[in-house]
PDB file of C-alpha atoms in Angstrom:
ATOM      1  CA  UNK R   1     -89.086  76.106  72.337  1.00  0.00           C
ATOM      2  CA  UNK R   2     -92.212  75.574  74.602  1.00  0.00           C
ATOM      3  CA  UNK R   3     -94.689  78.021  75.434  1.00  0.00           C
ATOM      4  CA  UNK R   4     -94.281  77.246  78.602  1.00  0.00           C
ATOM      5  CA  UNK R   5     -91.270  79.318  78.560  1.00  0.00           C
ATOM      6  CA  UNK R   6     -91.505  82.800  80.093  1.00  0.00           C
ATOM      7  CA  UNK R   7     -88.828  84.226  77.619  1.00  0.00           C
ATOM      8  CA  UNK R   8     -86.997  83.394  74.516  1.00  0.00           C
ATOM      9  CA  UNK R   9     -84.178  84.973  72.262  1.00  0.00           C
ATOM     10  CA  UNK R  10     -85.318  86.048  68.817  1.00  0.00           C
ATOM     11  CA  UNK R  11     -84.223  88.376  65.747  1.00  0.00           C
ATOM     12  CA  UNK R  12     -85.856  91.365  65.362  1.00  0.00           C
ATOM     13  CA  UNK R  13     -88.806  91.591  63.410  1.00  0.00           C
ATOM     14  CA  UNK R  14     -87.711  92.865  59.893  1.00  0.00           C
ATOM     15  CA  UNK R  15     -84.217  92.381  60.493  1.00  0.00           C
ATOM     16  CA  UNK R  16     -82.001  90.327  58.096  1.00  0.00           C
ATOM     17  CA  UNK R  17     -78.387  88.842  59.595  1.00  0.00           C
ATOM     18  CA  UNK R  18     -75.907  87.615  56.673  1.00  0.00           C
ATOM     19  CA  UNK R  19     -72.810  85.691  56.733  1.00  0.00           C
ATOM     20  CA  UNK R  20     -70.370  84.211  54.664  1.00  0.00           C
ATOM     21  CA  UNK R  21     -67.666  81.360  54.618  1.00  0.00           C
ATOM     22  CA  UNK R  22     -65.668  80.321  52.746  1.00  0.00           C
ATOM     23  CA  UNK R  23     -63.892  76.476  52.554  1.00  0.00           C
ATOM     24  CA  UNK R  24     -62.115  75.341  49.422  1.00  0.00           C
ATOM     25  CA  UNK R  25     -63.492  77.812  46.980  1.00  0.00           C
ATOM     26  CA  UNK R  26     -67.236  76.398  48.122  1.00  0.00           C
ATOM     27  CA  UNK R  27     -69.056  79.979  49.601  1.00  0.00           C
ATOM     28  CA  UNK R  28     -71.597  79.735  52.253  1.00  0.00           C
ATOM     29  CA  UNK R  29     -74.087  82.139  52.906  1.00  0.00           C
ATOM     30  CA  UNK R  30     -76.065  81.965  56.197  1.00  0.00           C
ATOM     31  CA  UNK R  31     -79.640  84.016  56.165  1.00  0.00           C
ATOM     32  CA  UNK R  32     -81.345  84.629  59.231  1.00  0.00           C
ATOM     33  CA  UNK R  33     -84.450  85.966  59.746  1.00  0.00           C
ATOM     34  CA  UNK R  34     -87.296  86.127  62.184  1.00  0.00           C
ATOM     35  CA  UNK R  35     -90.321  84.259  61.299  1.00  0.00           C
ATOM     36  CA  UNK R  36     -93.730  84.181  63.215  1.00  0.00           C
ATOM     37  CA  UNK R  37     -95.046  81.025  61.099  1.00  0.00           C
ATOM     38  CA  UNK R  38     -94.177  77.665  59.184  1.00  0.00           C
ATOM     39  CA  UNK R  39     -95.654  79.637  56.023  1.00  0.00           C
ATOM     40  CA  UNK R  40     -93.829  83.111  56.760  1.00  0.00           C
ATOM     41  CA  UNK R  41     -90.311  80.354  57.158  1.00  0.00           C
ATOM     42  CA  UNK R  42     -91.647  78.869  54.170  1.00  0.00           C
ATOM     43  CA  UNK R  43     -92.210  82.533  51.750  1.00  0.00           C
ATOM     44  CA  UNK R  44     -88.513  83.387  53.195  1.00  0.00           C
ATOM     45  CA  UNK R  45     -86.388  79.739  51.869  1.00  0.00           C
ATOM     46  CA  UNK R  46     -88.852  80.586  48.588  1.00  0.00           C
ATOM     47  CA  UNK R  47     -87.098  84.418  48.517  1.00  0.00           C
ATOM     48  CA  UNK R  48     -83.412  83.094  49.051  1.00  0.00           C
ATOM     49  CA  UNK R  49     -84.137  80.520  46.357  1.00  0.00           C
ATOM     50  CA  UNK R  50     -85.260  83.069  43.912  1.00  0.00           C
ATOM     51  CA  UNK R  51     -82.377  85.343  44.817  1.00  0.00           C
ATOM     52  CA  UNK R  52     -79.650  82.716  44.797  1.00  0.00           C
ATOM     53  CA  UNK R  53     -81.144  80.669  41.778  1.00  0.00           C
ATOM     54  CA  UNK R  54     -78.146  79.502  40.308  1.00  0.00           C
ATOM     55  CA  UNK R  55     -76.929  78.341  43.697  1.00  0.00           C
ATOM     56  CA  UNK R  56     -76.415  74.492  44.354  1.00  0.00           C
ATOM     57  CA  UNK R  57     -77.951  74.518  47.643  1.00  0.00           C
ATOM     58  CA  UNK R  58     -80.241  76.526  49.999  1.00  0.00           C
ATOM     59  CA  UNK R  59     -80.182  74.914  52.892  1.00  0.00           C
ATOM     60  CA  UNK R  60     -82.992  75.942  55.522  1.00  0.00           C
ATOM     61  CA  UNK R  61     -83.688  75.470  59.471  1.00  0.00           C
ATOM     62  CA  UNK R  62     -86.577  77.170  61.189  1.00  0.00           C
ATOM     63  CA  UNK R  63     -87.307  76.959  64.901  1.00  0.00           C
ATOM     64  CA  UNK R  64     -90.496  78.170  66.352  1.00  0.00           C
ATOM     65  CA  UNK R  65     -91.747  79.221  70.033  1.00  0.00           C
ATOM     66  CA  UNK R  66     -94.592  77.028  70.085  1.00  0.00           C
ATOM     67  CA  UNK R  67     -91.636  73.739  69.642  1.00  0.00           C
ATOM     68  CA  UNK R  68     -92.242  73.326  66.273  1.00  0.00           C
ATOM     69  CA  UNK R  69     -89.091  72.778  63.954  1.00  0.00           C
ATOM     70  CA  UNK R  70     -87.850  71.635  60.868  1.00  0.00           C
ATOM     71  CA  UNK R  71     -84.584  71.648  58.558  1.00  0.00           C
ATOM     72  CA  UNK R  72     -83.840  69.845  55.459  1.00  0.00           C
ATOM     73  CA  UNK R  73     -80.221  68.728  53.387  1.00  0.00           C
ATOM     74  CA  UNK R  74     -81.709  70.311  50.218  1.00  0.00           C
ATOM     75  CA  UNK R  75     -79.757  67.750  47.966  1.00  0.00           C
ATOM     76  CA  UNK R  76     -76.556  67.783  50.613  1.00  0.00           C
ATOM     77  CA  UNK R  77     -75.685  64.324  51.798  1.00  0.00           C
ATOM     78  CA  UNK R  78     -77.786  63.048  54.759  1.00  0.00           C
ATOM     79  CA  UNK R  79     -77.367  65.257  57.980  1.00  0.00           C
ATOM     80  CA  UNK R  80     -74.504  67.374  57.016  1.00  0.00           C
ATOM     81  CA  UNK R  81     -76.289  70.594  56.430  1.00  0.00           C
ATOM     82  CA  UNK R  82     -79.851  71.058  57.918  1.00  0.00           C
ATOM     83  CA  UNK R  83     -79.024  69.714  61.108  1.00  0.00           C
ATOM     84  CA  UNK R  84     -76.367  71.484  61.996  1.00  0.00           C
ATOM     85  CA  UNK R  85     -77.482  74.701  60.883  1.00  0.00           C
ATOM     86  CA  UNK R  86     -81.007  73.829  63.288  1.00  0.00           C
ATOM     87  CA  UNK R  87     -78.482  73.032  65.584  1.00  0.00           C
ATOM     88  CA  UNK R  88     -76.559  76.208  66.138  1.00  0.00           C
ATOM     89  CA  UNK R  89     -80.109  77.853  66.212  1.00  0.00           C
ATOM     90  CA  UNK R  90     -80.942  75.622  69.271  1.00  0.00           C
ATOM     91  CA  UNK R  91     -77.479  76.150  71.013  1.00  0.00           C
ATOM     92  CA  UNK R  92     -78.186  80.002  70.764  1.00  0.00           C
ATOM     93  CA  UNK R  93     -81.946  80.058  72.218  1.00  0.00           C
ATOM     94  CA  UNK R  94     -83.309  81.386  69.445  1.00  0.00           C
ATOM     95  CA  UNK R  95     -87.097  80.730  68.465  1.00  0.00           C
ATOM     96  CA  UNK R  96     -89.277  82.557  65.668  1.00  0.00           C
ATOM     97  CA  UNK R  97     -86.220  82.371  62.965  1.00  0.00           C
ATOM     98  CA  UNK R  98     -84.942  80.918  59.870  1.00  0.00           C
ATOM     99  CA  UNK R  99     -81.762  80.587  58.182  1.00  0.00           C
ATOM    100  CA  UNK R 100     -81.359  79.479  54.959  1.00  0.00           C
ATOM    101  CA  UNK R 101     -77.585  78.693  53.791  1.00  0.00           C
ATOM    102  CA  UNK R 102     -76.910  78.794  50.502  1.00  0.00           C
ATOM    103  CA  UNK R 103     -73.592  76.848  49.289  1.00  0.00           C
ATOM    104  CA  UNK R 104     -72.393  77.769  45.788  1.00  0.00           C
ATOM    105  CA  UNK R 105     -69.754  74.498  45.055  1.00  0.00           C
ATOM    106  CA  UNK R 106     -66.212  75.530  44.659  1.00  0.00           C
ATOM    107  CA  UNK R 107     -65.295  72.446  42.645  1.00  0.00           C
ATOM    108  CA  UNK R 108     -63.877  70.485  45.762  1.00  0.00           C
ATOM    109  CA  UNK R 109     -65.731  67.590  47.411  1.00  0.00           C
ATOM    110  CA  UNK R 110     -65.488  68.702  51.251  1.00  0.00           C
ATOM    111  CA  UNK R 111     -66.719  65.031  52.339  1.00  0.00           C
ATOM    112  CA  UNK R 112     -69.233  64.915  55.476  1.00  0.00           C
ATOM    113  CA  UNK R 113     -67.257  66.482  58.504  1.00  0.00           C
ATOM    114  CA  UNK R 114     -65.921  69.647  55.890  1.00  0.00           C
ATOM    115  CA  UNK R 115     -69.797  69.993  54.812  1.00  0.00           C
ATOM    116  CA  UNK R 116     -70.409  69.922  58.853  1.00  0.00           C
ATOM    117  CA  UNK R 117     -68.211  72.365  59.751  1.00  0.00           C
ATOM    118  CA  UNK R 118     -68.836  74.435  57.075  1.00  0.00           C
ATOM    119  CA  UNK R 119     -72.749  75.057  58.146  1.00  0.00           C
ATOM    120  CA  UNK R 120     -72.067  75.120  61.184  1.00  0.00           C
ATOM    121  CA  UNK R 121     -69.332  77.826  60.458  1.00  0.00           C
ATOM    122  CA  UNK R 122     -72.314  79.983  58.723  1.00  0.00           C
ATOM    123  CA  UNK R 123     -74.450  80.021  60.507  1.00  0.00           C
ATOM    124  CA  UNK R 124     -72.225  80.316  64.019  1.00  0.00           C
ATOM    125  CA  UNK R 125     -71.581  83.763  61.821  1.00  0.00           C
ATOM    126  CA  UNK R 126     -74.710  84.889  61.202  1.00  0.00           C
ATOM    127  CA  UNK R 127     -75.966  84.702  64.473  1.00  0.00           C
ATOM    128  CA  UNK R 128     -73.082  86.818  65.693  1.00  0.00           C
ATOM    129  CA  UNK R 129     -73.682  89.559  63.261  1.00  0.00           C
ATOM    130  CA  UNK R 130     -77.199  89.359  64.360  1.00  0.00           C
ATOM    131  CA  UNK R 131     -75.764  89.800  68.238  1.00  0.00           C
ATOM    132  CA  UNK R 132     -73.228  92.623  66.809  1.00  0.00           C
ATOM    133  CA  UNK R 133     -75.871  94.678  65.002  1.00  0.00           C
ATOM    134  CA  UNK R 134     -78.340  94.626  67.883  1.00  0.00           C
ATOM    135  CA  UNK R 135     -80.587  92.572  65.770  1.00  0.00           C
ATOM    136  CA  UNK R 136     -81.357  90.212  68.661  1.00  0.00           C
ATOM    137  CA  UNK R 137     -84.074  90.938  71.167  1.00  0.00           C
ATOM    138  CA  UNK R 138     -85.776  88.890  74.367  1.00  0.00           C
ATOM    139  CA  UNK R 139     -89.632  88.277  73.823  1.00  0.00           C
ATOM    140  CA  UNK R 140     -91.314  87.459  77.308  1.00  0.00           C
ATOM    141  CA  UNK R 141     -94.155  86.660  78.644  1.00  0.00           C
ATOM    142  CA  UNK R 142     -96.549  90.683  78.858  1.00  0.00           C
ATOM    143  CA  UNK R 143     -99.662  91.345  80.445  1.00  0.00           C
ATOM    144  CA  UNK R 144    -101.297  94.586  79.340  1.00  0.00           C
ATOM    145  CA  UNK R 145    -103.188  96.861  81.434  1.00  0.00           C
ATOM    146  CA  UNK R 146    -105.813  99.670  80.612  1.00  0.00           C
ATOM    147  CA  UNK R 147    -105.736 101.873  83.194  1.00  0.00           C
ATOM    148  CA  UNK R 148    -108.951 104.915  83.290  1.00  0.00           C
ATOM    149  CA  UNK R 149    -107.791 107.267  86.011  1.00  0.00           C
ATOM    150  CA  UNK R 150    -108.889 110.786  86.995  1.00  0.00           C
ATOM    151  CA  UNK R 151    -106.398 113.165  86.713  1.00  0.00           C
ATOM    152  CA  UNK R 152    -106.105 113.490  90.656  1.00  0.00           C
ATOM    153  CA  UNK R 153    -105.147 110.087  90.781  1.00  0.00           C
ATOM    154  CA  UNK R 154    -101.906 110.460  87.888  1.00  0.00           C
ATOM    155  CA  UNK R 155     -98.774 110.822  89.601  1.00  0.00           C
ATOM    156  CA  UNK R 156     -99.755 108.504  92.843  1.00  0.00           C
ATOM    157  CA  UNK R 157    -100.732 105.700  90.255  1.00  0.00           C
ATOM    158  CA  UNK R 158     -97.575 106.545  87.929  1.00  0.00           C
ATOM    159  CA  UNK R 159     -95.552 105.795  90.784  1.00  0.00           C
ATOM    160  CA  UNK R 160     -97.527 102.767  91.353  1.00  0.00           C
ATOM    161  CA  UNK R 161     -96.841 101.808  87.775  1.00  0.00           C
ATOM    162  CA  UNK R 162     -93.077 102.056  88.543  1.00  0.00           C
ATOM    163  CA  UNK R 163     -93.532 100.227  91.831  1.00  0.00           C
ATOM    164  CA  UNK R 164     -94.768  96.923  90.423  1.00  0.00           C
ATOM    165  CA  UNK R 165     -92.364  97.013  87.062  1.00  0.00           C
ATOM    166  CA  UNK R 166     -94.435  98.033  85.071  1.00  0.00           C
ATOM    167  CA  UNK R 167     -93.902 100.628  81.928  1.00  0.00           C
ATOM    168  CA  UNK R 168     -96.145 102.532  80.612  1.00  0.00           C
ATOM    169  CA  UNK R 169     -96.478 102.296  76.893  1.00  0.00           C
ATOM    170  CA  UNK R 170     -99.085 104.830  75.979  1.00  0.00           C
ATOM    171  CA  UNK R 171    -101.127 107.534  77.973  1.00  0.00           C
ATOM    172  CA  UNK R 172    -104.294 109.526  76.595  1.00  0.00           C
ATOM    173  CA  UNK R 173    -105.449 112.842  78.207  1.00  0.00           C
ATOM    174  CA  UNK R 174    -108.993 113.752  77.502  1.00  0.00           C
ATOM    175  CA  UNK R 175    -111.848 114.127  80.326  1.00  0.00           C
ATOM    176  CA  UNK R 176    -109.428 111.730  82.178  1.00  0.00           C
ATOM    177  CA  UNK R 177    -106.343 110.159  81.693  1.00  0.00           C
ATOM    178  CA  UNK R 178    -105.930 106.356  80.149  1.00  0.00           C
ATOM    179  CA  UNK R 179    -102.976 105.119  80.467  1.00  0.00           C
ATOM    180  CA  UNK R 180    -101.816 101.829  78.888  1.00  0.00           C
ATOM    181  CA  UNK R 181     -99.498  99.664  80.386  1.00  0.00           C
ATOM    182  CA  UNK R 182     -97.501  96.482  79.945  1.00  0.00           C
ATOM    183  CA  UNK R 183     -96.143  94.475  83.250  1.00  0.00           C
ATOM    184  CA  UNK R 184     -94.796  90.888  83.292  1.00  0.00           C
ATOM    185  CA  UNK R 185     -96.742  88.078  83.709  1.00  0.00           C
ATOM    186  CA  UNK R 186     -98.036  88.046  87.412  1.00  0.00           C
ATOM    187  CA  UNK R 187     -96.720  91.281  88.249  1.00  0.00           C
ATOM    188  CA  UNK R 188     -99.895  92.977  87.213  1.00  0.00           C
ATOM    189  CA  UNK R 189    -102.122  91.518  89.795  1.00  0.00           C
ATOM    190  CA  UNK R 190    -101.007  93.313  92.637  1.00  0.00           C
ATOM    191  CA  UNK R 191    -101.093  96.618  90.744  1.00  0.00           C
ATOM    192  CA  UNK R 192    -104.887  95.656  89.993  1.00  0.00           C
ATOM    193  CA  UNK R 193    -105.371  94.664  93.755  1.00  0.00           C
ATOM    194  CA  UNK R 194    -103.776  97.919  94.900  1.00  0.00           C
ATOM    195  CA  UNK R 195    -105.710 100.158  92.156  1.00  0.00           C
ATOM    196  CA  UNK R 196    -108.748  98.749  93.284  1.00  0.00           C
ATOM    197  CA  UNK R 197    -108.258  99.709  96.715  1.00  0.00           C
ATOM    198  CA  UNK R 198    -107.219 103.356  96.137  1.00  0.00           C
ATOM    199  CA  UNK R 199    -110.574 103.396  94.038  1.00  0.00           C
ATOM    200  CA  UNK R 200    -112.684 102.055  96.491  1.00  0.00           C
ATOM    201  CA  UNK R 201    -113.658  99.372  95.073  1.00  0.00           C
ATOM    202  CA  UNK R 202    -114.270 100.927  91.728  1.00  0.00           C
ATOM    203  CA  UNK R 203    -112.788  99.253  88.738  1.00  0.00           C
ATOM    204  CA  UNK R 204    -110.491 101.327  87.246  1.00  0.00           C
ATOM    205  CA  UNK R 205    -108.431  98.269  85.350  1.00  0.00           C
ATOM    206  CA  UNK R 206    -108.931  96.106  82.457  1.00  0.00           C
ATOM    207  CA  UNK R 207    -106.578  93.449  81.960  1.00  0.00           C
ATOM    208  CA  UNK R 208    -105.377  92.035  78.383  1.00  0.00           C
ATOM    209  CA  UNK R 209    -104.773  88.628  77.576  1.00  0.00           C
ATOM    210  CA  UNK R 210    -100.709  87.141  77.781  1.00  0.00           C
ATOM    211  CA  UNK R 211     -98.855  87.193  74.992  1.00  0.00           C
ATOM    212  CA  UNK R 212     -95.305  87.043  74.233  1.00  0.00           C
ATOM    213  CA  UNK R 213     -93.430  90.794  73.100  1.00  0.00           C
ATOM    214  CA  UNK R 214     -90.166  92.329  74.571  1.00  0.00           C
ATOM    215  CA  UNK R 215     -90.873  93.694  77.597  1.00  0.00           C
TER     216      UNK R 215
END
């Protein structure tokens, strides 16, 4: 998924969704995690390896929200396994996760549509538990604010705050009052323009860089 997107769907940072089908005696187990990096996706397929070791399969799919993505068959016939499970990740708007599926074989050959449906199947499931158990969460684009305010000026520019969408995420009292704030992208510039007019001109403001966090 772009950065050019202002928002984007992902699981919640230390969260782990698990799901399991079954088809002919072969079990699937779907994984999903969020991931901030190709090595973070990479440590995670390396931890369900170790914990399913005597598994015939671990099948991983990790989508990023810079675009970047990647999935591999792990030893599954071509395109029946990776694919799909990157797939279902794309259909759901997720970005910053990894599954890994593990199949253990139940003995029965489930040919190329059975494999198919069965990762698909998985995965489908563990991105519904993830939606059940609150586990997914909407990172958008956040400008942060540091606002140094005398305590005269508190509850007029709280209400200001509130009157551009803002929150505010942390306030300090000592010989005045800073208050840190978070709006969304764009919405902070007319709460700088309007706290630089109650100031007189003084700059009261310091504005953060952009950066992607739920809102």
């Amino acid at each position: 998924m772009p950065m050019a997107a202002t928002s984007y769907r992902t699981i919640r940072a230390g969260a782990e969704a698990t799901a399991e089908f079954v088809d002919r005696k072969s079990r699937f187990i779907a994984q999903l995690v969020h991931v901030g990096s190709e090595h973070e996706a990479n440590a995670f397929q390396a931890e369900v390896r170790s914990r399913h070791h005597d598994a015939r399969h671990n099948v991983p799919a990790w989508v990023l929200a810079d675009g970047r993505e990647r999935c591999s068959d792990d030893g599954e016939p071509s395109r029946t396994s990776g694919m799909p499970t990157l797939e279902v990740l794309r259909g759901a708007g997720l970005a910053d996760v990894c599954c890994v599926v593990t199949r253990y074989f139940g003995g029965t050959l489930l040919g190329p549509g059975g494999l198919v449906r069965a990762y698909t199947t998985a995965t489908q499931m563990a991105v519904a538990a993830a939606e059940e158990q609150g586990m997914v969460v909407t990172m958008t684009q956040v400008t942060p604010v540091v606002a140094q305010i005398p305590y005269a000026l508190y509850d007029r520019v709280s209400r200001l705050v509130a009157d551009c969408g803002g929150h505010v995420r942390d306030q300090l009292f000592a010989e005045d009052v800073q208050l840190t704030l978070a709006f969304l992208a764009g919405d902070e510039a007319p709460f700088v323009a309007a706290m630089t007019e109650l100031a007189a001109g003084e700059e009261l403001c310091r504005v953060g860089e952009t950066t992607f966090s739920e809102f």
